[in-house]
Coordinates of C-alpha atoms and ligand atoms in Angstrom, one line a residue:
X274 CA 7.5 71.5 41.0
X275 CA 5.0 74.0 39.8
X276 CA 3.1 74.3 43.2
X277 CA 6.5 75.6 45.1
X278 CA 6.7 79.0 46.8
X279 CA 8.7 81.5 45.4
X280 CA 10.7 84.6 47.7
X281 CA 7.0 86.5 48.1
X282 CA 6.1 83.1 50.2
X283 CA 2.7 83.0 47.5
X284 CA 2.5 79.6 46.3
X285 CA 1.4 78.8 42.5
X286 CA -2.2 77.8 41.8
X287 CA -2.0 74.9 39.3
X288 CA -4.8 74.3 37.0
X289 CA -5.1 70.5 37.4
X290 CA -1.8 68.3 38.5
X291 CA -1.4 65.2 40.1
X292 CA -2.0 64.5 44.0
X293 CA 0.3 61.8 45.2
X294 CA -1.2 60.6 49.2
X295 CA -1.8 57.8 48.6
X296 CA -0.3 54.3 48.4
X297 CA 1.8 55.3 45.3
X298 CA 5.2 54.7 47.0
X299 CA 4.2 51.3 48.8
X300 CA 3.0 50.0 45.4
X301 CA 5.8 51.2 43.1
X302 CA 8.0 49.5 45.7
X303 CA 5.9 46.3 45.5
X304 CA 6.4 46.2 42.1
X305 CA 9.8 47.0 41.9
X306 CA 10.7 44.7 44.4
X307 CA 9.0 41.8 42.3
X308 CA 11.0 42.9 39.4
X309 CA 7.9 42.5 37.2
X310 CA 8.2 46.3 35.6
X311 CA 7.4 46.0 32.0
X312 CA 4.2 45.4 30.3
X313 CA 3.1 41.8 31.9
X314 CA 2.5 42.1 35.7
X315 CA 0.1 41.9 38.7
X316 CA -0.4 45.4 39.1
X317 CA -1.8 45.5 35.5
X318 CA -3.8 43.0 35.9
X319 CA -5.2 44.1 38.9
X320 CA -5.6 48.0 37.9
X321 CA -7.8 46.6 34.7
X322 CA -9.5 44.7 36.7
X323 CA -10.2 47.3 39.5
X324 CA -11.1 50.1 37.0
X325 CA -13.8 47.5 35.2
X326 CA -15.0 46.8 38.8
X327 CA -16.0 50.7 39.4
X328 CA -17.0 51.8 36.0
X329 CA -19.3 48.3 35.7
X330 CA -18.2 46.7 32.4
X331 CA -16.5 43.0 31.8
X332 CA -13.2 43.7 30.5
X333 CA -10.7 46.4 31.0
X334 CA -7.5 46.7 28.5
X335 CA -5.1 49.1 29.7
X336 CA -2.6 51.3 27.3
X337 CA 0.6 53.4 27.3
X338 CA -2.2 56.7 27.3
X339 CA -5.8 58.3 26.4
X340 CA -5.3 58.4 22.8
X341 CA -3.6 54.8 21.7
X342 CA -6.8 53.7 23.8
X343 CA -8.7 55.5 21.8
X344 CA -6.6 54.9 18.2
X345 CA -7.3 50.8 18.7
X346 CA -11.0 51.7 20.1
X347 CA -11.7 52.8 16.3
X348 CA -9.4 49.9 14.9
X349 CA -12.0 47.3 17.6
X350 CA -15.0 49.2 17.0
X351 CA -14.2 47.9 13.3
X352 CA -13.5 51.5 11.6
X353 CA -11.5 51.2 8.1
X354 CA -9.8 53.6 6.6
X355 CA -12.2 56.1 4.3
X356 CA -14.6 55.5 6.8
X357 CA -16.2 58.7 8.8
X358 CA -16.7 59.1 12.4
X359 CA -18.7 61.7 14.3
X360 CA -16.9 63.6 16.8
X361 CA -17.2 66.5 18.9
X362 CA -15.4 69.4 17.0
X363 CA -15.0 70.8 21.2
X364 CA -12.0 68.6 22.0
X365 CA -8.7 68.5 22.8
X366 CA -7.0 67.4 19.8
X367 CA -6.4 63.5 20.4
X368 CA -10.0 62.7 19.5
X369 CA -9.6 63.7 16.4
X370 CA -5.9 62.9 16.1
X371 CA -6.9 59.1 16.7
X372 CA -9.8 58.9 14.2
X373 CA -6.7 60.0 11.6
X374 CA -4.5 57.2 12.7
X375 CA -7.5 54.7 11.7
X376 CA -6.9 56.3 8.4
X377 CA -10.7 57.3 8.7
X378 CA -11.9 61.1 8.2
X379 CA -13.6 63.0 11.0
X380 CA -17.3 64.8 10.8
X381 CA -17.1 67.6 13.4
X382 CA -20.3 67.5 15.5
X383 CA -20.9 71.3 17.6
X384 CA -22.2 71.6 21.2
X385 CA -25.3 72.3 22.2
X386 CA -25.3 75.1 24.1
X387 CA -26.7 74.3 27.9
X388 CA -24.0 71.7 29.3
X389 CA -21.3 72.4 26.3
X390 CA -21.7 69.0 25.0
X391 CA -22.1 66.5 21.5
X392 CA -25.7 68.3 20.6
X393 CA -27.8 65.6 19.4
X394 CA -29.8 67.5 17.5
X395 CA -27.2 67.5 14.8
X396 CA -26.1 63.9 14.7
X397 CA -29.8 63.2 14.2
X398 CA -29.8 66.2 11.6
X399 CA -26.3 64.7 10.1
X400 CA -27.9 61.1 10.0
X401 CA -31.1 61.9 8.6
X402 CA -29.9 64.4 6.3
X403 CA -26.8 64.1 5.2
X404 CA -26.5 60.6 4.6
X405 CA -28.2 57.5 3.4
X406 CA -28.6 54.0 3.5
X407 CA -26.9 51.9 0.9
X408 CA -26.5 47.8 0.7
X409 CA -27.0 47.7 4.6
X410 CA -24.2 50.6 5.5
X411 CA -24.7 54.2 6.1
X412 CA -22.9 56.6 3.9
X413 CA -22.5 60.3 3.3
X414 CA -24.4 61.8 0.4
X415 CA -21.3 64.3 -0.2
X416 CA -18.3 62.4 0.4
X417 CA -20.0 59.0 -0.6
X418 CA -18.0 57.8 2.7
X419 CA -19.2 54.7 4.6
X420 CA -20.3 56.7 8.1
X421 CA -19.0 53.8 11.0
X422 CA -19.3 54.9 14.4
X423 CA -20.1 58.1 16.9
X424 CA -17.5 59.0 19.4
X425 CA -18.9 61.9 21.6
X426 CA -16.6 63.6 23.9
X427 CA -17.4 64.0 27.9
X428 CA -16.2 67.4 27.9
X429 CA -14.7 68.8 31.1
X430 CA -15.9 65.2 32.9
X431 CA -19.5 66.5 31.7
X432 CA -21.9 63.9 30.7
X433 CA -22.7 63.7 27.3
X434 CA -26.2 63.2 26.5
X435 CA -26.1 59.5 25.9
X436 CA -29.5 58.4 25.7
X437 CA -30.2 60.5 22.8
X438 CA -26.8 60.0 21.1
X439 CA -27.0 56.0 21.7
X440 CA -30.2 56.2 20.3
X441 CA -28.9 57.8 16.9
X442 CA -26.1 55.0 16.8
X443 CA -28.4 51.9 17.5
X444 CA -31.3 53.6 14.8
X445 CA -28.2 54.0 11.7
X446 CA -26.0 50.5 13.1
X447 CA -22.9 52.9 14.2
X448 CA -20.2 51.7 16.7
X449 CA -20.4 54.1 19.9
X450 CA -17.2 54.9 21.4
X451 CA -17.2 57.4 24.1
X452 CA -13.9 59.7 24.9
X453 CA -14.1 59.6 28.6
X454 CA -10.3 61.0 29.4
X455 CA -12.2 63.8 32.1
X456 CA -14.9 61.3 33.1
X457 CA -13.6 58.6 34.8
X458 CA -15.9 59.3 38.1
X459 CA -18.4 60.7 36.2
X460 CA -22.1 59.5 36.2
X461 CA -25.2 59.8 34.4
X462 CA -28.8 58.5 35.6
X463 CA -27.0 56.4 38.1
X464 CA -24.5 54.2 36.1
X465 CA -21.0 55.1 35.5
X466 CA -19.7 57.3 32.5
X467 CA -18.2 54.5 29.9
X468 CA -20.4 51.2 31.2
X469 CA -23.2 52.0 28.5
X470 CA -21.8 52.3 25.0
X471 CA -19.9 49.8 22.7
X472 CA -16.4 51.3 24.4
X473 CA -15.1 53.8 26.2
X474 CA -11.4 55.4 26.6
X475 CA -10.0 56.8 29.7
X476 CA -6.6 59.1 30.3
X477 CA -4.6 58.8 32.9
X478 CA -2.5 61.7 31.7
X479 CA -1.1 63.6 34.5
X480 CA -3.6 66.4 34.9
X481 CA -6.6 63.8 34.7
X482 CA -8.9 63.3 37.5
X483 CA -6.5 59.9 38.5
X484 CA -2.8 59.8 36.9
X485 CA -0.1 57.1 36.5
X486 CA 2.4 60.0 35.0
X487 CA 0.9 58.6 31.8
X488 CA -1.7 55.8 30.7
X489 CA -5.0 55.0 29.1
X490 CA -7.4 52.4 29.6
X491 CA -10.0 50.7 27.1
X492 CA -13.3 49.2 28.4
X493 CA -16.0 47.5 27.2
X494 CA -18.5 44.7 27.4
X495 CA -17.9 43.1 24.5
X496 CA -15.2 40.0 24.7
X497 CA -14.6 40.6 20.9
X498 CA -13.7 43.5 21.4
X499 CA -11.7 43.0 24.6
X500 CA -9.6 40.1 22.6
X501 CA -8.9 42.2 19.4
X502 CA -7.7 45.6 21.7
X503 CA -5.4 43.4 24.1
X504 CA -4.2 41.7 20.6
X505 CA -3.7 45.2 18.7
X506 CA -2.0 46.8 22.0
X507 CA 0.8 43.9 22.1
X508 CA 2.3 43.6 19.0
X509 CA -0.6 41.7 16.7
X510 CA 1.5 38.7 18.6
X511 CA 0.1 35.7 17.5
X512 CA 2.1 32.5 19.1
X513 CA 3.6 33.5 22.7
X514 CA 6.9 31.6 21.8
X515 CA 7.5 32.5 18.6
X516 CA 7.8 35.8 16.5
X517 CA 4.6 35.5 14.6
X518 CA 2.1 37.9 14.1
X519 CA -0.3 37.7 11.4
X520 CA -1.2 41.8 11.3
X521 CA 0.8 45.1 11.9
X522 CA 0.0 45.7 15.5
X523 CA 1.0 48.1 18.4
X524 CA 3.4 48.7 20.8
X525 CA 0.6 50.2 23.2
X526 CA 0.7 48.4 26.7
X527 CA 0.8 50.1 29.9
X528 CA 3.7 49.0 32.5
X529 CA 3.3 47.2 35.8
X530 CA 5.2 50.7 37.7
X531 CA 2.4 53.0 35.9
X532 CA 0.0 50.2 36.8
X533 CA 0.7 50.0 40.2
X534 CA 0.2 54.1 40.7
X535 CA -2.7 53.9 39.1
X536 CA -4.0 51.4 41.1
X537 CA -3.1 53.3 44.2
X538 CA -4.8 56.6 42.1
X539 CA -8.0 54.8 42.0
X540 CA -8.2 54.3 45.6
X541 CA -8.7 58.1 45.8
X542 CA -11.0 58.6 42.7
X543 CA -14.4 59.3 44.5
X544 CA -12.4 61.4 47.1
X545 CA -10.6 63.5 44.3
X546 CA -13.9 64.1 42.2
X547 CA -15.4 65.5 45.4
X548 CA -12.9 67.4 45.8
X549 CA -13.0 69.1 42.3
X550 CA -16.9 68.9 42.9
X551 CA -16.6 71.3 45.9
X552 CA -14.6 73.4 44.1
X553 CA -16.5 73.6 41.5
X554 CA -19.5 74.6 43.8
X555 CA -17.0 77.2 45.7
X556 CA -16.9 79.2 42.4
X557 CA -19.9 79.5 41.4
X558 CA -21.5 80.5 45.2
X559 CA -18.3 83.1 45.4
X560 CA -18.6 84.2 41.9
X561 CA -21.5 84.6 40.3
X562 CA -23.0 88.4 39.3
X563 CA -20.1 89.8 38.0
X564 CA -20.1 88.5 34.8
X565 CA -18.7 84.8 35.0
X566 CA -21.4 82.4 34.1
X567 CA -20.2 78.6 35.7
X568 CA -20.9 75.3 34.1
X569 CA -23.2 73.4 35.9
X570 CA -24.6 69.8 35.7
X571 CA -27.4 69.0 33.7
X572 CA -30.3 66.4 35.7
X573 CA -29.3 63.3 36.2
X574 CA -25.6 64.1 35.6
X575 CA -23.0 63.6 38.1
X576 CA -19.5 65.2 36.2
X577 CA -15.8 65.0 37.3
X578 CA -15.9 68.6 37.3
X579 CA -12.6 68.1 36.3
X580 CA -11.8 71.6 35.7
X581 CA -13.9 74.4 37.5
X582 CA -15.3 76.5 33.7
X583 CA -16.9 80.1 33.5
X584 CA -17.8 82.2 30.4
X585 CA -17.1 85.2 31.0
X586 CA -18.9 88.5 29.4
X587 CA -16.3 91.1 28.3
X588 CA -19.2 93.5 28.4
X589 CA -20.2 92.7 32.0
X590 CA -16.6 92.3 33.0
X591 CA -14.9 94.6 31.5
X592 CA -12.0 92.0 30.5
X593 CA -12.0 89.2 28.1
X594 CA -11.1 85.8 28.8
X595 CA -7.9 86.2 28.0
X596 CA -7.4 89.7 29.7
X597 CA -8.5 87.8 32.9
X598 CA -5.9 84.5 32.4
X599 CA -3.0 87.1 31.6
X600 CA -3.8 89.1 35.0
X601 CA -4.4 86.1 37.0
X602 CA -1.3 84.8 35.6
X603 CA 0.6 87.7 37.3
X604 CA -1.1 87.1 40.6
X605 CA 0.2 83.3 40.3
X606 CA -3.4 81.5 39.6
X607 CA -3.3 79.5 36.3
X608 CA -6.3 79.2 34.2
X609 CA -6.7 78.1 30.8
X610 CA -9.0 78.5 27.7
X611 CA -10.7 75.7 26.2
X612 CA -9.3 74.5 22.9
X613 CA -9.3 75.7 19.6
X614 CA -12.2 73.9 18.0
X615 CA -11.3 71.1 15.7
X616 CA -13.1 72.8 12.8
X617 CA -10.7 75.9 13.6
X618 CA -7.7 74.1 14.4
X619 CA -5.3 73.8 10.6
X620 CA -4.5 69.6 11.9
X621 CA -8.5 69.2 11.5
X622 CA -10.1 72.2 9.0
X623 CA -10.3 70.2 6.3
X624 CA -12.9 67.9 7.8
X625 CA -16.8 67.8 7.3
X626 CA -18.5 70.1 10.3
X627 CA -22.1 70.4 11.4
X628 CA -21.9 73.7 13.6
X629 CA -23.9 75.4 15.0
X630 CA -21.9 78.2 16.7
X631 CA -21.6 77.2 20.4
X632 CA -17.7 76.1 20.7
X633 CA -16.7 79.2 18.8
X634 CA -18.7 81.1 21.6
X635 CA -16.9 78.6 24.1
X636 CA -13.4 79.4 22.9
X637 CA -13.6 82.7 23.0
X638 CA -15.3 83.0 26.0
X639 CA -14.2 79.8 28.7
X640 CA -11.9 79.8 31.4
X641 CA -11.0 77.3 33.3
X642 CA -9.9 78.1 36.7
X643 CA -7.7 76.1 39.4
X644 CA -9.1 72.5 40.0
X645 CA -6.6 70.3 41.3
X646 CA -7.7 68.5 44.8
X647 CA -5.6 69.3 47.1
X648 CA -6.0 73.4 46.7
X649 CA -6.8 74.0 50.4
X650 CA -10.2 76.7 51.5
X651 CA -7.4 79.0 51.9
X652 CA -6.2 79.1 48.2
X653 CA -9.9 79.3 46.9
X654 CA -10.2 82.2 48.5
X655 CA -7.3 83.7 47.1
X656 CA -8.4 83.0 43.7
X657 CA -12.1 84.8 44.3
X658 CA -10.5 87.5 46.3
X659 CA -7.8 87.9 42.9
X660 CA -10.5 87.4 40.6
X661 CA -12.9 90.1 42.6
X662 CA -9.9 92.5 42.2
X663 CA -9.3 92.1 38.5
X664 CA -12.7 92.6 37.7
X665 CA -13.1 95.7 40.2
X666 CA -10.1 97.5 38.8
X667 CA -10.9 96.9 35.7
X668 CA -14.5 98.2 35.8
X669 CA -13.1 101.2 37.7
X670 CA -11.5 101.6 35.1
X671 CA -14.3 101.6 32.5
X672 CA -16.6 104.0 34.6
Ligands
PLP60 C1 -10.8 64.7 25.8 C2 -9.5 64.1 25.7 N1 -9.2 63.1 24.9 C3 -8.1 62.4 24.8 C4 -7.0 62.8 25.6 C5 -5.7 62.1 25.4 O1 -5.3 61.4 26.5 P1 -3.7 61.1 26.7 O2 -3.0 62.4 27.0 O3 -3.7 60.2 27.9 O4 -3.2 60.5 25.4 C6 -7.2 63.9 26.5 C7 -6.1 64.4 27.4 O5 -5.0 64.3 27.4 C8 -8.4 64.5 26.6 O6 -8.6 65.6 27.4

């Protein structure tokens, strides 16, 4: 594994991977033992039913991963293809990726520039500006496009600003669907990232702040849309006896094995986040003034802090982002740049974009540092004292 010692006796820093203390073996075993391993099982049932439980919404439809969740959250949410969606062009690429599958075109929303998130400003701007109301649907001036639904993106198990955006969608009638893959844990004004909006899609991809090796989960309110996700994410099967189904549908269920890890994943959530939340804290106390400028949480926001994220200032530094990851890299500490923008990246360029300039500023200037839980006092210290010692050397350097 990526955290073993090599002959030097230091161990390898991991950005974000899976902790496994839990009751992961006892409930694998469970499940094996009842032979109930494919997609039909207790532990599904009860891992929907648990994760609907903490976040606070009805239903709970869990998937194979993150973005299938968020592929039949578009198809639920009632997206067609040639519609447009808003989403945040700062992403990893499976937002956008999904919105494609619904054979509907991505707008590419900037961040604003305070907590790195979906800037509101612009959807309003978008909304008001760039599009108008026709025969009781929203459409793009340009395009001509009918405009359906607004996913924002909780970036780095940030809050979004969901007041304002939820405001925008109610005002225009858009579907709000809210990426939550780093947010399960997350809050904002006291409730739960993904019990507000119209849905919400969680990852429980193995660097997530819970993992089941692989997984997704859809939640909502809404038992329409509950019905038509579980329906999509088994086949579009229509009689339970026989082979009839009345749509092209998905192969898209989670297992009971992944289930039941998950399940015993959950059990840890609050401690994990608190975990990533004091790490998050370490940094920014131990490293601050030199250059390194820490994401913090905005008021009222409670995030993941699922990875630990600093611009850093070349100037003040004396290295660039990448400079930094490359020497860290050789001292065994893995960080890792944000994304290439969707409006950057060649999948996703040729979509409509309302920027502003903050995630170009964000790429070439984030890095995210190690975040997983279980990195002990011991190994944040070596990642300050390494970090202290690039940044000395290199200014030594520069003088
Ligand atoms: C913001 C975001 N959306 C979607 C996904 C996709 O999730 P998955 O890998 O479970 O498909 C991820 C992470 O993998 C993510 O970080």
């Amino acid at each position: 594994m990526s955290t073993t010692s090599d002959q030097s006796g230091e161990r390898f820093l991991p950005l974000s991977e899976p902790c496994l203390q839990g009751n992961e073996w006892q409930y694998v075993k469970e499940c094996l033992d009842s032979g109930w391993i494919s997609s039909v099982g207790a532990f599904v049932n009860r891992f929907e039913q648990r994760v609907a439980e903490y976040v606070g919404v009805k239903h709970a439809v869990a998937t194979v991963n993150g973005t299938s969740a968020l592929h039949v959250a578009l198809l639920a949410a009632g997206v067609e293809p040639g519609d447009e969606v808003l989403v945040s062009t700062l992403t990893f690429i499976a937002t956008a990726n999904a919105i494609r599958y619904a054979g509907a075109h991505p707008v590419l929303i900037d961040s604003e520039p305070r907590w790195w998130q979906m800037d509101p400003q612009l959807v309003r701007d978008f909304l008001r500006r760039e599009c108008r109301a026709e025969n009781g649907e929203l459409r793009n001036r340009v395009t001509g496009r009918r405009v359906r639904a607004i996913m924002p993106v909780h970036v780095l198990g940030h809050p979004v600003d969901l007041p304002a955006i939820t405001a925008e969608a109610e005002a225009f009638g858009l579907r709000l669907i809210e990426d939550a893959a780093e947010s399960l844990g997350a809050s904002l004004n006291w409730r739960k990232i993904g019990a507000t909006s119209d849905l919400a899609c969680v990852s429980f991809n193995g660097n997530k702040t819970i993992t089941c090796g692989g997984g997704g989960m859809l939640l909502t309110n809404s038992q329409s849309d509950a019905e038509r996700a579980r329906y999509l994410t088994t086949q579009a099967k229509d009689d339970a006896v026989e082979y009839i189904h009345n749509e092209v549908g998905y192969n898209y269920r989670m297992t009971n094995v992944l289930a039941a890890i998950g399940l015993a994943q959950l059990e840890q959530l609050d401690g994990f986040v608190q975990r990533r939340r004091e790490i998050a804290a370490y940094y920014r106390e131990h490293l601050s003034g030199c250059g390194l400028t820490w994401h913090t949480d905005a008021p009222g926001a409670v995030s993941t802090s699922w990875l630990s994220t600093a611009l850093v200032d070349p100037l003040q530094c004396g290295v660039t982002a990448c400079e930094l990851r490359d020497e860290l890299q050789r001292a065994k500490i893995q960080t890792r740049r944000l994304w290439q923008p969707m409006h950057l990246s060649p999948a996703h360029r040729e979509a409509g974009a309302v920027l502003n300039g903050t995630a170009d500023r964000l790429f070439e200037r984030a890095l995210s540092f190690p975040s997983t839980p279980n990195l002990t006092d011991a190994d944040l210290r070596r990642v300050v004292a390494a970090t202290e010692g690039v940044l000395r050397s290199r200014k030594r350097r520069a003088a």
